[in-house]
Each structure stands twice: as C-alpha cells, then as structure tokens.
C-alpha cells in the first residue's frame, strides 16, 4: 500500500473529510483533506523520490454560537 493511501485511511478513520480524492500525476500522487476544526491538509507522495510530505492548505475559523 502506498504511504498516501495509509495516511488517507488513518485520517478518515479519525474523522477527517476528503476534499479531493487521491489524484495521480506523472510524478506524484496528491490528495486534499480537512480536519474537524477546518484545517485543510494536502498530501503529496512523489513516485520516484521516496519522499512523502504534507502541507497545510488553509485554516478556516468557525463560529460557535
């Protein structure tokens, strides 16, 4: 199983939501998720470099009444 698949599975089992399913490009896989607090997370796995990384896409504030 690819690293990105394992991370997506683990994140969704811990209530993260998939914003964009895993996409395959020539040199990498890419997916976007959001955690329950609204923090967007991007995952990228390079095919040829054995490099896995993540990045924070945005932070969304939510108003609680």
N, CA, C and O atoms as a printed pandas DataFrame, in Angstrom:
     atom_number atom_name residue_name chain_id  residue_number  x_coord  y_coord  z_coord
0              1         N          UNK        A               1    0.852   -1.189    0.000
1              2        CA          UNK        A               1    0.000    0.000    0.000
2              3         C          UNK        A               1    0.891    1.243    0.000
3              4         O          UNK        A               1    1.926    1.273    0.665
4              5         N          UNK        A               2    0.495    2.227   -0.723
5              6        CA          UNK        A               2    1.249    3.472   -0.784
6              7         C          UNK        A               2    1.094    4.263    0.504
7              8         O          UNK        A               2    0.070    4.174    1.182
8              9         N          UNK        A               3    2.115    5.035    0.833
9             10        CA          UNK        A               3    2.091    5.888    2.024
10            11         C          UNK        A               3    0.855    6.771    2.028
11            12         O          UNK        A               3    0.187    6.871    3.057
12            13         N          UNK        A               4    0.534    7.405    0.932
13            14        CA          UNK        A               4   -0.596    8.333    0.887
14            15         C          UNK        A               4   -1.906    7.613    1.177
15            16         O          UNK        A               4   -2.784    8.173    1.833
16            17         N          UNK        A               5   -2.051    6.379    0.699
17            18        CA          UNK        A               5   -3.266    5.607    0.971
18            19         C          UNK        A               5   -3.410    5.316    2.466
19            20         O          UNK        A               5   -4.504    5.408    3.024
20            21         N          UNK        A               6   -2.301    4.967    3.101
21            22        CA          UNK        A               6   -2.330    4.680    4.536
22            23         C          UNK        A               6   -2.707    5.926    5.344
23            24         O          UNK        A               6   -3.482    5.843    6.296
24            25         N          UNK        A               7   -2.158    7.070    4.959
25            26        CA          UNK        A               7   -2.447    8.312    5.681
26            27         C          UNK        A               7   -3.903    8.726    5.480
27            28         O          UNK        A               7   -4.557    9.156    6.430
28            29         N          UNK        A               8   -4.416    8.603    4.264
29            30        CA          UNK        A               8   -5.821    8.940    4.000
30            31         C          UNK        A               8   -6.739    8.039    4.822
31            32         O          UNK        A               8   -7.701    8.514    5.425
32            33         N          UNK        A               9   -6.442    6.747    4.845
33            34        CA          UNK        A               9   -7.252    5.800    5.625
34            35         C          UNK        A               9   -7.228    6.138    7.106
35            36         O          UNK        A               9   -8.268    6.137    7.765
36            37         N          UNK        A              10   -6.050    6.424    7.628
37            38        CA          UNK        A              10   -5.932    6.756    9.043
38            39         C          UNK        A              10   -6.640    8.074    9.368
39            40         O          UNK        A              10   -7.315    8.178   10.392
40            41         N          UNK        A              11   -6.490    9.069    8.510
41            42        CA          UNK        A              11   -7.119   10.375    8.746
42            43         C          UNK        A              11   -8.638   10.279    8.712
43            44         O          UNK        A              11   -9.311   10.855    9.567
44            45         N          UNK        A              12   -9.183    9.563    7.741
45            46        CA          UNK        A              12  -10.645    9.458    7.661
46            47         C          UNK        A              12  -11.217    8.618    8.795
47            48         O          UNK        A              12  -12.358    8.833    9.205
48            49         N          UNK        A              13  -10.446    7.668    9.306
49            50        CA          UNK        A              13  -10.925    6.897   10.459
50            51         C          UNK        A              13  -10.898    7.747   11.730
51            52         O          UNK        A              13  -11.498    7.377   12.739
52            53         N          UNK        A              14  -10.210    8.876   11.682
53            54        CA          UNK        A              14  -10.169    9.822   12.793
54            55         C          UNK        A              14  -10.924   11.102   12.449
55            56         O          UNK        A              14  -10.529   12.188   12.874
56            57         N          UNK        A              15  -11.977   10.985   11.703
57            58        CA          UNK        A              15  -12.982   11.993   11.333
58            59         C          UNK        A              15  -12.508   13.121   10.411
59            60         O          UNK        A              15  -13.179   14.150   10.330
60            61         N          UNK        A              16  -11.395   12.966    9.724
61            62        CA          UNK        A              16  -11.058   13.918    8.670
62            63         C          UNK        A              16  -11.970   13.648    7.476
63            64         O          UNK        A              16  -12.464   12.534    7.306
64            65         N          UNK        A              17  -12.187   14.656    6.661
65            66        CA          UNK        A              17  -13.033   14.544    5.477
66            67         C          UNK        A              17  -12.172   14.715    4.229
67            68         O          UNK        A              17  -11.301   15.584    4.184
68            69         N          UNK        A              18  -12.413   13.903    3.238
69            70        CA          UNK        A              18  -11.681   14.028    1.980
70            71         C          UNK        A              18  -12.311   15.149    1.162
71            72         O          UNK        A              18  -13.499   15.099    0.843
72            73         N          UNK        A              19  -11.516   16.159    0.823
73            74        CA          UNK        A              19  -11.988   17.240   -0.043
74            75         C          UNK        A              19  -11.794   16.874   -1.506
75            76         O          UNK        A              19  -12.639   17.174   -2.348
76            77         N          UNK        A              20  -10.683   16.229   -1.799
77            78        CA          UNK        A              20  -10.371   15.809   -3.159
78            79         C          UNK        A              20   -9.700   14.449   -3.084
79            80         O          UNK        A              20   -8.641   14.304   -2.475
80            81         N          UNK        A              21  -10.316   13.456   -3.703
81            82        CA          UNK        A              21   -9.760   12.103   -3.692
82            83         C          UNK        A              21   -8.340   12.106   -4.232
83            84         O          UNK        A              21   -7.921   13.050   -4.901
84            85         N          UNK        A              22   -7.610   11.053   -3.940
85            86        CA          UNK        A              22   -6.237   10.929   -4.419
86            87         C          UNK        A              22   -6.209   11.036   -5.940
87            88         O          UNK        A              22   -6.956   10.357   -6.644
88            89         N          UNK        A              23   -5.334   11.900   -6.421
89            90        CA          UNK        A              23   -5.159   12.093   -7.857
90            91         C          UNK        A              23   -3.774   11.585   -8.242
91            92         O          UNK        A              23   -2.822   11.718   -7.474
92            93         N          UNK        A              24   -3.667   11.009   -9.421
93            94        CA          UNK        A              24   -2.375   10.539   -9.900
94            95         C          UNK        A              24   -1.885   11.440  -11.019
95            96         O          UNK        A              24   -2.608   11.721  -11.975
96            97         N          UNK        A              25   -0.652   11.884  -10.884
97            98        CA          UNK        A              25    0.012   12.681  -11.900
98            99         C          UNK        A              25    1.230   11.904  -12.386
99           100         O          UNK        A              25    1.521   10.824  -11.871
100          101         N          UNK        A              26    1.934   12.435  -13.359
101          102        CA          UNK        A              26    3.095   11.729  -13.904
102          103         C          UNK        A              26    4.132   11.391  -12.837
103          104         O          UNK        A              26    4.703   10.300  -12.842
104          105         N          UNK        A              27    4.372   12.327  -11.929
105          106        CA          UNK        A              27    5.457   12.128  -10.964
106          107         C          UNK        A              27    5.023   12.045   -9.504
107          108         O          UNK        A              27    5.869   11.887   -8.625
108          109         N          UNK        A              28    3.717   12.148   -9.225
109          110        CA          UNK        A              28    3.290   12.130   -7.825
110          111         C          UNK        A              28    1.818   11.775   -7.682
111          112         O          UNK        A              28    1.068   11.727   -8.658
112          113         N          UNK        A              29    1.427   11.528   -6.432
113          114        CA          UNK        A              29    0.029   11.394   -6.033
114          115         C          UNK        A              29   -0.283   12.577   -5.132
115          116         O          UNK        A              29    0.587   13.038   -4.393
116          117         N          UNK        A              30   -1.518   13.074   -5.185
117          118        CA          UNK        A              30   -1.901   14.252   -4.419
118          119         C          UNK        A              30   -3.324   14.076   -3.915
119          120         O          UNK        A              30   -4.186   13.593   -4.649
120          121         N          UNK        A              31   -3.581   14.462   -2.669
121          122        CA          UNK        A              31   -4.927   14.399   -2.093
122          123         C          UNK        A              31   -5.103   15.570   -1.140
123          124         O          UNK        A              31   -4.134   16.083   -0.580
124          125         N          UNK        A              32   -6.348   15.987   -0.962
125          126        CA          UNK        A              32   -6.670   17.078   -0.053
126          127         C          UNK        A              32   -7.700   16.603    0.961
127          128         O          UNK        A              32   -8.697   15.977    0.602
128          129         N          UNK        A              33   -7.446   16.911    2.248
129          130        CA          UNK        A              33   -8.360   16.553    3.330
130          131         C          UNK        A              33   -8.594   17.777    4.197
131          132         O          UNK        A              33   -7.889   18.779    4.078
132          133         N          UNK        A              34   -9.593   17.688    5.074
133          134        CA          UNK        A              34   -9.828   18.738    6.061
134          135         C          UNK        A              34  -10.139   18.065    7.390
135          136         O          UNK        A              34  -10.873   17.078    7.441
136          137         N          UNK        A              35   -9.573   18.610    8.468
137          138        CA          UNK        A              35   -9.850   18.030    9.781
138          139         C          UNK        A              35  -11.126   18.651   10.355
139          140         O          UNK        A              35  -11.646   19.611    9.788
140          141         N          UNK        A              36  -11.635   18.123   11.466
141          142        CA          UNK        A              36  -12.904   18.608   12.015
142          143         C          UNK        A              36  -12.894   20.080   12.427
143          144         O          UNK        A              36  -13.957   20.689   12.550
144          145         N          UNK        A              37  -11.725   20.656   12.641
145          146        CA          UNK        A              37  -11.660   22.074   13.029
146          147         C          UNK        A              37  -11.554   22.996   11.825
147          148         O          UNK        A              37  -11.533   24.215   11.989
148          149         N          UNK        A              38  -11.487   22.440   10.619
149          150        CA          UNK        A              38  -11.437   23.248    9.409
150          151         C          UNK        A              38  -10.052   23.462    8.834
151          152         O          UNK        A              38   -9.888   24.259    7.911
152          153         N          UNK        A              39   -9.057   22.774    9.355
153          154        CA          UNK        A              39   -7.711   22.911    8.812
154          155         C          UNK        A              39   -7.573   21.990    7.604
155          156         O          UNK        A              39   -7.752   20.777    7.706
156          157         N          UNK        A              40   -7.253   22.586    6.469
157          158        CA          UNK        A              40   -7.059   21.826    5.244
158          159         C          UNK        A              40   -5.645   21.262    5.187
159          160         O          UNK        A              40   -4.685   21.928    5.573
160          161         N          UNK        A              41   -5.528   20.040    4.706
161          162        CA          UNK        A              41   -4.241   19.364    4.634
162          163         C          UNK        A              41   -4.064   18.790    3.239
163          164         O          UNK        A              41   -4.948   18.116    2.710
164          165         N          UNK        A              42   -2.911   19.068    2.656
165          166        CA          UNK        A              42   -2.573   18.471    1.373
166          167         C          UNK        A              42   -1.530   17.383    1.585
167          168         O          UNK        A              42   -0.588   17.558    2.359
168          169         N          UNK        A              43   -1.700   16.266    0.898
169          170        CA          UNK        A              43   -0.736   15.167    0.976
170          171         C          UNK        A              43   -0.147   14.961   -0.406
171          172         O          UNK        A              43   -0.873   14.972   -1.401
172          173         N          UNK        A              44    1.160   14.772   -0.475
173          174        CA          UNK        A              44    1.814   14.506   -1.747
174          175         C          UNK        A              44    2.823   13.389   -1.566
175          176         O          UNK        A              44    3.600   13.387   -0.612
176          177         N          UNK        A              45    2.804   12.438   -2.492
177          178        CA          UNK        A              45    3.774   11.356   -2.496
178          179         C          UNK        A              45    4.423   11.336   -3.869
179          180         O          UNK        A              45    3.761   11.089   -4.877
180          181         N          UNK        A              46    5.714   11.595   -3.901
181          182        CA          UNK        A              46    6.464   11.567   -5.157
182          183         C          UNK        A              46    6.739   10.120   -5.539
183          184         O          UNK        A              46    7.123    9.313   -4.692
184          185         N          UNK        A              47    6.545    9.791   -6.804
185          186        CA          UNK        A              47    6.723    8.414   -7.247
186          187         C          UNK        A              47    8.190    7.991   -7.296
187          188         O          UNK        A              47    8.515    6.861   -6.930
188          189         N          UNK        A              48    9.055    8.857   -7.731
189          190        CA          UNK        A              48   10.432    8.448   -7.990
190          191         C          UNK        A              48   11.409    8.779   -6.868
191          192         O          UNK        A              48   12.535    8.282   -6.881
192          193         N          UNK        A              49   11.017    9.596   -5.904
193          194        CA          UNK        A              49   11.972   10.073   -4.918
194          195         C          UNK        A              49   11.861    9.425   -3.545
195          196         O          UNK        A              49   12.702    9.687   -2.685
196          197         N          UNK        A              50   10.878    8.608   -3.311
197          198        CA          UNK        A              50   10.613    8.060   -1.984
198          199         C          UNK        A              50   10.482    9.182   -0.956
199          200         O          UNK        A              50   10.956    9.065    0.175
200          201         N          UNK        A              51    9.837   10.258   -1.365
201          202        CA          UNK        A              51    9.635   11.411   -0.488
202          203         C          UNK        A              51    8.148   11.548   -0.229
203          204         O          UNK        A              51    7.345   11.598   -1.160
204          205         N          UNK        A              52    7.787   11.610    1.051
205          206        CA          UNK        A              52    6.403   11.829    1.432
206          207         C          UNK        A              52    6.338   13.137    2.194
207          208         O          UNK        A              52    7.228   13.440    2.989
208          209         N          UNK        A              53    5.306   13.901    1.963
209          210        CA          UNK        A              53    5.193   15.170    2.682
210          211         C          UNK        A              53    3.738   15.572    2.810
211          212         O          UNK        A              53    2.858   15.019    2.150
212          213         N          UNK        A              54    3.507   16.535    3.664
213          214        CA          UNK        A              54    2.189   17.111    3.786
214          215         C          UNK        A              54    2.358   18.611    3.950
215          216         O          UNK        A              54    3.425   19.094    4.328
216          217         N          UNK        A              55    1.299   19.332    3.661
217          218        CA          UNK        A              55    1.331   20.772    3.838
218          219         C          UNK        A              55   -0.042   21.244    4.261
219          220         O          UNK        A              55   -1.052   20.640    3.902
220          221         N          UNK        A              56   -0.080   22.321    5.020
221          222        CA          UNK        A              56   -1.354   22.897    5.450
222          223         C          UNK        A              56   -1.840   23.840    4.358
223          224         O          UNK        A              56   -1.117   24.746    3.943
224          225         N          UNK        A              57   -3.055   23.625    3.898
225          226        CA          UNK        A              57   -3.601   24.426    2.810
226          227         C          UNK        A              57   -4.189   25.732    3.298
227          228         O          UNK        A              57   -3.916   26.796    2.742
228          229         N          UNK        A              58   -4.997   25.646    4.337
229          230        CA          UNK        A              58   -5.642   26.841    4.844
230          231         C          UNK        A              58   -6.207   26.555    6.226
231          232         O          UNK        A              58   -6.378   25.403    6.625
232          233         N          UNK        A              59   -6.484   27.603    6.926
233          234        CA          UNK        A              59   -7.130   27.464    8.230
234          235         C          UNK        A              59   -8.464   28.203    8.160
235          236         O          UNK        A              59   -8.511   29.394    7.854
236          237         N          UNK        A              60   -9.514   27.500    8.438
237          238        CA          UNK        A              60  -10.850   28.066    8.402
238          239         C          UNK        A              60  -11.344   28.259    9.828
239          240         O          UNK        A              60  -11.338   27.311   10.614
240          241         N          UNK        A              61  -11.763   29.440   10.169
241          242        CA          UNK        A              61  -12.315   29.659   11.502
242          243         C          UNK        A              61  -13.805   29.362   11.473
243          244         O          UNK        A              61  -14.489   29.644   10.489
244          245         N          UNK        A              62  -14.285   28.806   12.530
245          246        CA          UNK        A              62  -15.706   28.506   12.652
246          247         C          UNK        A              62  -16.252   29.271   13.842
247          248         O          UNK        A              62  -15.587   29.409   14.868
248          249         N          UNK        A              63  -17.439   29.752   13.694
249          250        CA          UNK        A              63  -18.084   30.490   14.780
250          251         C          UNK        A              63  -18.998   29.543   15.536
251          252         O          UNK        A              63  -19.825   28.849   14.945
252          253         N          UNK        A              64  -18.837   29.525   16.836
253          254        CA          UNK        A              64  -19.675   28.687   17.670
254          255         C          UNK        A              64  -20.604   29.600   18.465
255          256         O          UNK        A              64  -20.166   30.549   19.114
256          257         N          UNK        A              65  -21.905   29.286   18.395
257          258        CA          UNK        A              65  -22.915   30.137   18.978
258          259         C          UNK        A              65  -23.064   29.999   20.429
259          260         O          UNK        A              65  -23.896   30.677   21.032
